[in-house]
Coordinates of C-alpha atoms in Angstrom, one line a residue:
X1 CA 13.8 -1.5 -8.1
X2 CA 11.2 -0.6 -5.2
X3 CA 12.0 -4.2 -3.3
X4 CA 15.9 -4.1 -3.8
X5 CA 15.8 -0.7 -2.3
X6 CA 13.8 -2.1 0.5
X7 CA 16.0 -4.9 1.3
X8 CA 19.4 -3.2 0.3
X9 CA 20.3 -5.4 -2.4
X10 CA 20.9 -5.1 -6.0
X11 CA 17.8 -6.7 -8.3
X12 CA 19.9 -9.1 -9.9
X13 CA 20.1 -11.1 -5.8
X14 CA 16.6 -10.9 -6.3
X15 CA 16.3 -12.3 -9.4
X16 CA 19.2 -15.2 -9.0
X17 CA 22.8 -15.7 -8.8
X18 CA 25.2 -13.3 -10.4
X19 CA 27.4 -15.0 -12.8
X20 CA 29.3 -12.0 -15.0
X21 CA 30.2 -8.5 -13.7
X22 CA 29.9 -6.6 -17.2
X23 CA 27.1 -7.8 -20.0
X24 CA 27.8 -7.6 -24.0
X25 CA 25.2 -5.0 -25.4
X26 CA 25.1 -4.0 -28.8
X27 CA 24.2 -0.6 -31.2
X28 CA 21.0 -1.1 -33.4
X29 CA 19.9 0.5 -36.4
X30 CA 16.9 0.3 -38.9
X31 CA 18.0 0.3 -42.4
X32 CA 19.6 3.2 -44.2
X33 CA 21.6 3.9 -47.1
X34 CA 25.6 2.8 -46.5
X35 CA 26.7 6.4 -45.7
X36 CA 23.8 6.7 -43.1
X37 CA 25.3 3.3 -41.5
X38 CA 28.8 4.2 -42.2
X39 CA 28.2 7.1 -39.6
X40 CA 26.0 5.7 -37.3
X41 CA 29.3 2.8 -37.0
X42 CA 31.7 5.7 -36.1
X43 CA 29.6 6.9 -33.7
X44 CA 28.9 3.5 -32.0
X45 CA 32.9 3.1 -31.8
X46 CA 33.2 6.7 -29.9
X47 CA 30.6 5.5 -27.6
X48 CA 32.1 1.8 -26.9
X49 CA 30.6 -0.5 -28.6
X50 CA 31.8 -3.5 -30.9
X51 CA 28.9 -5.0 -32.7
X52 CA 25.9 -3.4 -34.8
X53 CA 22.5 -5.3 -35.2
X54 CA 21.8 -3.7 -38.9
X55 CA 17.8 -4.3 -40.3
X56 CA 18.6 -6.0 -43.6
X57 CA 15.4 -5.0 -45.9
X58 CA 15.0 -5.8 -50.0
X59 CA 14.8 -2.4 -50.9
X60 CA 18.5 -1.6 -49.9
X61 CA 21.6 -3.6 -51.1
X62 CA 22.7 -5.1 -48.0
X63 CA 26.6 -6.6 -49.7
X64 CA 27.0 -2.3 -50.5
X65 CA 26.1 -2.2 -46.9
X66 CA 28.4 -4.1 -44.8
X67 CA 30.7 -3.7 -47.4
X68 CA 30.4 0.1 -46.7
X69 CA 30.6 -0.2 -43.0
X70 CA 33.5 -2.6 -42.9
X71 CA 35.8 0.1 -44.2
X72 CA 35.5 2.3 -41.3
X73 CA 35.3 -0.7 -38.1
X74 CA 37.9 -2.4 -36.6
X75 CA 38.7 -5.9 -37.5
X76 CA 36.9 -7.2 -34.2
X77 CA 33.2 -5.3 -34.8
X78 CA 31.0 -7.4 -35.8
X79 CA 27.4 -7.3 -37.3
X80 CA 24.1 -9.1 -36.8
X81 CA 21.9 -8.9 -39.5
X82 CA 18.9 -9.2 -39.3
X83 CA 16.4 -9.8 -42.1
X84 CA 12.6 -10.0 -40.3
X85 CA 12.2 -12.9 -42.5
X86 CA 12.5 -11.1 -45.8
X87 CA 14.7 -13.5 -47.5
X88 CA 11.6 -15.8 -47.7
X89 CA 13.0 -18.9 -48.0
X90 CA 16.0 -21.7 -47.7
X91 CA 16.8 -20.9 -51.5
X92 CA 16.8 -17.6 -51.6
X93 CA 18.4 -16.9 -48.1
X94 CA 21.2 -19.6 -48.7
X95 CA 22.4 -17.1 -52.1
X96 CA 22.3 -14.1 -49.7
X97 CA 23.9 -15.2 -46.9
X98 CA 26.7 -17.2 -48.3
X99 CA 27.7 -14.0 -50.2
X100 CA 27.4 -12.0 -46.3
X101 CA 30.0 -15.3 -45.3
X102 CA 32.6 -14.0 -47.0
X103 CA 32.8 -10.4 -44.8
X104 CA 35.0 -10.7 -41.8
X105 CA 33.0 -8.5 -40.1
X106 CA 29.6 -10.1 -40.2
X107 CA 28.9 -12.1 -37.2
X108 CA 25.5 -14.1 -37.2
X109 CA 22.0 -13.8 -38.8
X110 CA 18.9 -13.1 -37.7
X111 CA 15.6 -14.9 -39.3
X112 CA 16.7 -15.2 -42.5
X113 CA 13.3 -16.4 -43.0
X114 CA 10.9 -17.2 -40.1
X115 CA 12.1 -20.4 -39.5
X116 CA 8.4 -22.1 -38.5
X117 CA 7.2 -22.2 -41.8
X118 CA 10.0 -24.3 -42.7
X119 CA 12.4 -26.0 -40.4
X120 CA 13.8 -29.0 -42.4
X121 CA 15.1 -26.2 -45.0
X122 CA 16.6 -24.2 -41.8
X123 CA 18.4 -26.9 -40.7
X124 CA 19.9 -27.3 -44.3
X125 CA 20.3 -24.0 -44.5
X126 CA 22.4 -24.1 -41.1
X127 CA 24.8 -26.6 -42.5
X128 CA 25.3 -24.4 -45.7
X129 CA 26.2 -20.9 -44.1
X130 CA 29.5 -20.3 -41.8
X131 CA 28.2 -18.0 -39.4
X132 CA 25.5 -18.4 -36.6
X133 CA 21.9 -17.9 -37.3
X134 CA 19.8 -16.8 -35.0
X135 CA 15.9 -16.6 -34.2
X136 CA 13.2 -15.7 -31.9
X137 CA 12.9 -18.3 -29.5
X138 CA 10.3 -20.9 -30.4
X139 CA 10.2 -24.8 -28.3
X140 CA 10.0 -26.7 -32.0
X141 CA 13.5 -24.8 -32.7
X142 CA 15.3 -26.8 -29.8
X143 CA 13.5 -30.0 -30.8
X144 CA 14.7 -29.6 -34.5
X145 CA 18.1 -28.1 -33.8
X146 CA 17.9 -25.9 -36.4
X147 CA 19.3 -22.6 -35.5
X148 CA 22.8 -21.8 -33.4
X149 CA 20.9 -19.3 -30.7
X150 CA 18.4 -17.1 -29.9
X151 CA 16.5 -13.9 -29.4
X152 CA 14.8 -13.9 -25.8
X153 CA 12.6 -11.2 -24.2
X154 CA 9.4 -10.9 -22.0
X155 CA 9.0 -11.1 -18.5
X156 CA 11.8 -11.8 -15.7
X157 CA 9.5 -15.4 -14.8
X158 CA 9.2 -16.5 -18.8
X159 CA 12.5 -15.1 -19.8
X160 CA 14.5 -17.2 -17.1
X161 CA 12.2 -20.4 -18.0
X162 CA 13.4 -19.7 -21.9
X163 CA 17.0 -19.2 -20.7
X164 CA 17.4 -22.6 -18.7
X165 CA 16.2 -24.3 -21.7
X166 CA 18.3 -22.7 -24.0
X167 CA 21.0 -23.2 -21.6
X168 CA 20.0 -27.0 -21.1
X169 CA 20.9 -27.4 -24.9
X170 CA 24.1 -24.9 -25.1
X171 CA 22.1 -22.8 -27.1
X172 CA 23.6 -19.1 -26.6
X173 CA 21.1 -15.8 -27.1
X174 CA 20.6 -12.3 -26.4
X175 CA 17.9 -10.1 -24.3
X176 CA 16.0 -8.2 -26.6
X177 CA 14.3 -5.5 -24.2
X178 CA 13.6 -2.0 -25.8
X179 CA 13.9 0.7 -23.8
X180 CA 15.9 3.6 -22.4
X181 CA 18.2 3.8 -19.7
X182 CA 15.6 1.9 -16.9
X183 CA 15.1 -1.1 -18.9
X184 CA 18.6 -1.1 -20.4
X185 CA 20.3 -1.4 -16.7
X186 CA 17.4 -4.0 -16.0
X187 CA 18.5 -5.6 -19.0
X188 CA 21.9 -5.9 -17.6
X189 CA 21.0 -7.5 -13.6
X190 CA 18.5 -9.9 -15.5
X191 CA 21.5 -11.4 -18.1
X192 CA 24.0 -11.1 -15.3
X193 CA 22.2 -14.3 -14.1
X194 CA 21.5 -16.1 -16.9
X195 CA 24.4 -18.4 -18.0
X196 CA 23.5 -18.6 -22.1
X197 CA 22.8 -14.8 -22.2
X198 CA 26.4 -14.6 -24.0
X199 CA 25.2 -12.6 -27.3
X200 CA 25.2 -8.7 -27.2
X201 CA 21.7 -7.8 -26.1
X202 CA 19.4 -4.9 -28.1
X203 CA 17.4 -2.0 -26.0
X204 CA 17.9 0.4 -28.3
X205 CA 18.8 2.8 -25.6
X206 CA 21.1 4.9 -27.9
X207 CA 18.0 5.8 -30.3
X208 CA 16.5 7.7 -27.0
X209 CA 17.9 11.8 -26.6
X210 CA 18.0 11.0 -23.3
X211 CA 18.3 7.8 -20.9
X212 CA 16.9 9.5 -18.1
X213 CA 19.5 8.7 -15.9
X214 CA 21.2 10.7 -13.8
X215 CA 24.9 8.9 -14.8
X216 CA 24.3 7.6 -18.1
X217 CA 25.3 4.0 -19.0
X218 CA 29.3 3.3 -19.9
X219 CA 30.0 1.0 -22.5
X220 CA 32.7 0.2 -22.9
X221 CA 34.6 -2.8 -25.4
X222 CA 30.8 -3.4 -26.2
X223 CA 30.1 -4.2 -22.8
X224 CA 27.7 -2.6 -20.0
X225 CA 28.2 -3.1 -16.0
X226 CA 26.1 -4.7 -13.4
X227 CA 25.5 -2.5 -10.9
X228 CA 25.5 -4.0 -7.3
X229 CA 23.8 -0.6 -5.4
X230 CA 20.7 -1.5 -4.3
X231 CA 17.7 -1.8 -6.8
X232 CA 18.5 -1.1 -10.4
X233 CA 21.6 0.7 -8.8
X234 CA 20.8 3.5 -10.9
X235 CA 19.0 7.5 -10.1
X236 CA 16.3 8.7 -12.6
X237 CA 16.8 12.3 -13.9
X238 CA 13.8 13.8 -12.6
X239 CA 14.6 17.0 -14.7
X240 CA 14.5 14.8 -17.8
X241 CA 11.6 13.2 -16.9
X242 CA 9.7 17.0 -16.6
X243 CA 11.7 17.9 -20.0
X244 CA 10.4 15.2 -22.1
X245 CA 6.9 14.9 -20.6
X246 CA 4.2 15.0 -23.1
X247 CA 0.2 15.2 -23.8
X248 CA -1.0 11.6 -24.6
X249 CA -3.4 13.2 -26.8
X250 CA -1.0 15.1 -28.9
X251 CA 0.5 13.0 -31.8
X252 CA 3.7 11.8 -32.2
X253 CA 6.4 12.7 -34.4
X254 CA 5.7 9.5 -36.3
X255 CA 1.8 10.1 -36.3
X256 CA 2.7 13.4 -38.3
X257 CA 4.9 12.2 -40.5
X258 CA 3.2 9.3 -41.8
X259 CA -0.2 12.1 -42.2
X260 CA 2.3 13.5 -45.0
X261 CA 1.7 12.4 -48.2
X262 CA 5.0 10.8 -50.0
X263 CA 5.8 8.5 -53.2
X264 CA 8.6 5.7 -51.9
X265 CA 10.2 4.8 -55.2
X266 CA 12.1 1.2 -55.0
X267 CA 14.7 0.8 -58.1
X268 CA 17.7 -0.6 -59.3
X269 CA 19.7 -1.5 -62.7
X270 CA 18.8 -4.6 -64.4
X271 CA 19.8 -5.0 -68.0
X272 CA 20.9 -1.8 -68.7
X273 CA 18.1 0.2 -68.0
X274 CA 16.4 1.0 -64.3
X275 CA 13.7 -0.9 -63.0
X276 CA 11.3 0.3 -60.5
X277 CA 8.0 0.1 -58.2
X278 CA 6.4 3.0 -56.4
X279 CA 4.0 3.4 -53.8
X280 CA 2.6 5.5 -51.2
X281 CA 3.1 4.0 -47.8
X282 CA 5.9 1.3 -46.5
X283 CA 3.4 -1.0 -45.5
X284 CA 2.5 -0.9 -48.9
X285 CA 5.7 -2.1 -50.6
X286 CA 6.7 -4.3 -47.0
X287 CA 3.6 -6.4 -48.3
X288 CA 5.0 -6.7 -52.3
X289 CA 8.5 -7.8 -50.9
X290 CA 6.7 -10.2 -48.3
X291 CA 4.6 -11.9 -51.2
X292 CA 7.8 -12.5 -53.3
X293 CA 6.1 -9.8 -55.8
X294 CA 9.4 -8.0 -56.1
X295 CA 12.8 -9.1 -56.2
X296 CA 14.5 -8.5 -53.1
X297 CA 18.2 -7.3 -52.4
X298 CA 19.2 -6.9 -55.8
X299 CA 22.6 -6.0 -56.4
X300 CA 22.4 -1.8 -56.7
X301 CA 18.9 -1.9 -55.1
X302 CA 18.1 1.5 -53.3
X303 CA 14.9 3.1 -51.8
X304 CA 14.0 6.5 -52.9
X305 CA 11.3 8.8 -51.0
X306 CA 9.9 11.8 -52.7
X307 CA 8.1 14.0 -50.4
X308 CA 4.8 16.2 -51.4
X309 CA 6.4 19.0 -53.3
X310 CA 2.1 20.5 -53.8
X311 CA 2.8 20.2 -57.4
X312 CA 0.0 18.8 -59.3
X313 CA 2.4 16.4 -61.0
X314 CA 2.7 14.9 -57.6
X315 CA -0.8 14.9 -56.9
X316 CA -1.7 12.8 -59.9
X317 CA 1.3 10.5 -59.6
X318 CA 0.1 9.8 -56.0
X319 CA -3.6 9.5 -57.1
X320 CA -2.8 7.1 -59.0
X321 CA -0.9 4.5 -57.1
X322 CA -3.3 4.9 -54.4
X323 CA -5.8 3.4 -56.8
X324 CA -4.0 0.7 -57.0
X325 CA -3.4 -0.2 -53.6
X326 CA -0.2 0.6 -53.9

């Protein structure tokens, strides 16, 4: 920002040539229940925005999902899902995702499984699913051809090393660089000058309260502008920036809430009666699903969290699980 300032022109001269005007950005949300995602869609459509990176987990039933969502979006909004490697395997991913092929509205996939630990069954599963999957860029993945694009992130000298080889086998992908409205604009002069950065990129900027900007971001028809102003092109909110300032030493809102003492209660219906798993902390149960100890996206699958009501029913219940390791 500093050295485009200095020189009067926007970062993306100093970063290369400029070959789009507007980049494709997308909404992103961890994993809820469908009325929780159903909202969050109708709030990305009021805020321009045509595509919804959704985190696919076990513990939720991602067809009720999309199916949910794809009630209340246009015909054109389309979602990535993306499963952190959670499906485990070619097998089990191939059931899932052929059953996802059949929304309109889905749009590619994200690590089914993590690709590495198996890439003869990733190219097979390629061949078996319609739409695109995705992973996080790995050399091996171009030299097996085994995925349709890519996530890409880092540094502006490793990201546009990543990018030319993506480009140098067709390979499209989007940025993946969290932040708020700063890194989100950066985002924007850095794909600007990347030919292959053609899928809607993830910052995550709509999470933040505030992008600490002094104009906030337009999206519009899912798609973000370049500025050409010198440096990012963009004014910090300095006001912001004095609002939101906080103690380093003071904990977080997620510091506090994972102090609190909870039971997370995994179930579904399986042969007429309800099957569950409880435990104490979602590291806990991200470990069970992760080892194949649970069955994962069951049809009717749903995550329950019961907070600490003090009651000594609780207590015990907690007590207990925590013995277990769970």
């Amino acid at each position: 920002d500093l050295v485009g300032k200095d020189n009067g022109v926007p970062v993306h001269e100093l970063l290369g040539v400029k070959l789009r005007d507007r980049c494709p950005i997308s909404w992103w949300d961890i994993d809820m229940p469908p009325q929780d995602w159903v909202a969050e869609a109708e709030e990305s459509l009021r805020r321009g925005y045509t595509t919804f990176k959704m985190k696919a987990r076990p513990w939720r039933d991602i067809i009720a999902q999309t199916d949910a969502v794809a009630k209340v979006v246009p015909a054109d909004y389309k979602f990535d899902v993306a499963f952190n490697g959670f499906l485990l395997n070619q097998a089990k991913a191939e059931i899932t995702l052929q059953k996802l092929d059949e929304n309109p509205n889905v749009g590619m996939y994200e690590s089914p499984f993590y690709l590495h630990s198996d890439v003869d069954g990733a190219r097979i599963l390629r061949e078996r699913v319609r739409k695109p999957i995705v992973e996080h860029y790995q050399d091996q993945y171009l030299r097996n051809d085994c995925c349709d694009g890519f996530v890409i992130g880092g540094g502006a000298t490793d990201t546009r090393r990543t990018a030319t080889l993506a480009a140098a086998h067709n390979k499209p992908f989007w940025l993946q660089l969290v932040g708020a409205g700063l890194t989100t604009t950066y985002a924007a002069h850095l794909g600007s000058v990347l030919s292959h950065a053609q899928l809607p990129y993830i910052t995550c900027h709509e999470l933040w309260e505030d992008d600490l900007l002094q104009e906030p971001i337009e999206v519009r028809d899912g798609y973000m502008p370049v500025p050409d102003a010198p440096g990012l092109g963009v004014s910090v909110d300095e006001e912001a920036i004095a609002k939101y300032r906080v103690d380093p030493a003071e904990p977080t809102p997620k510091h506090r809430y994972l102090a609190q003492k909870r039971i997370l209660r995994v179930y579904w219906p399986g042969d007429g009666k309800e099957r569950e798993w409880e435990f104490t902390a979602e590291t806990h149960y991200q470990q069970a699903f992760y080892a194949g100890n649970i069955p994962g996206f069951e049809q009717g699958v749903d995550l329950e969290v019961i907070e600490d009501d003090s009651s000594a029913a609780f207590q015990k219940r907690h007590e207990a699980l925590l013995a277990q390791g769970r």
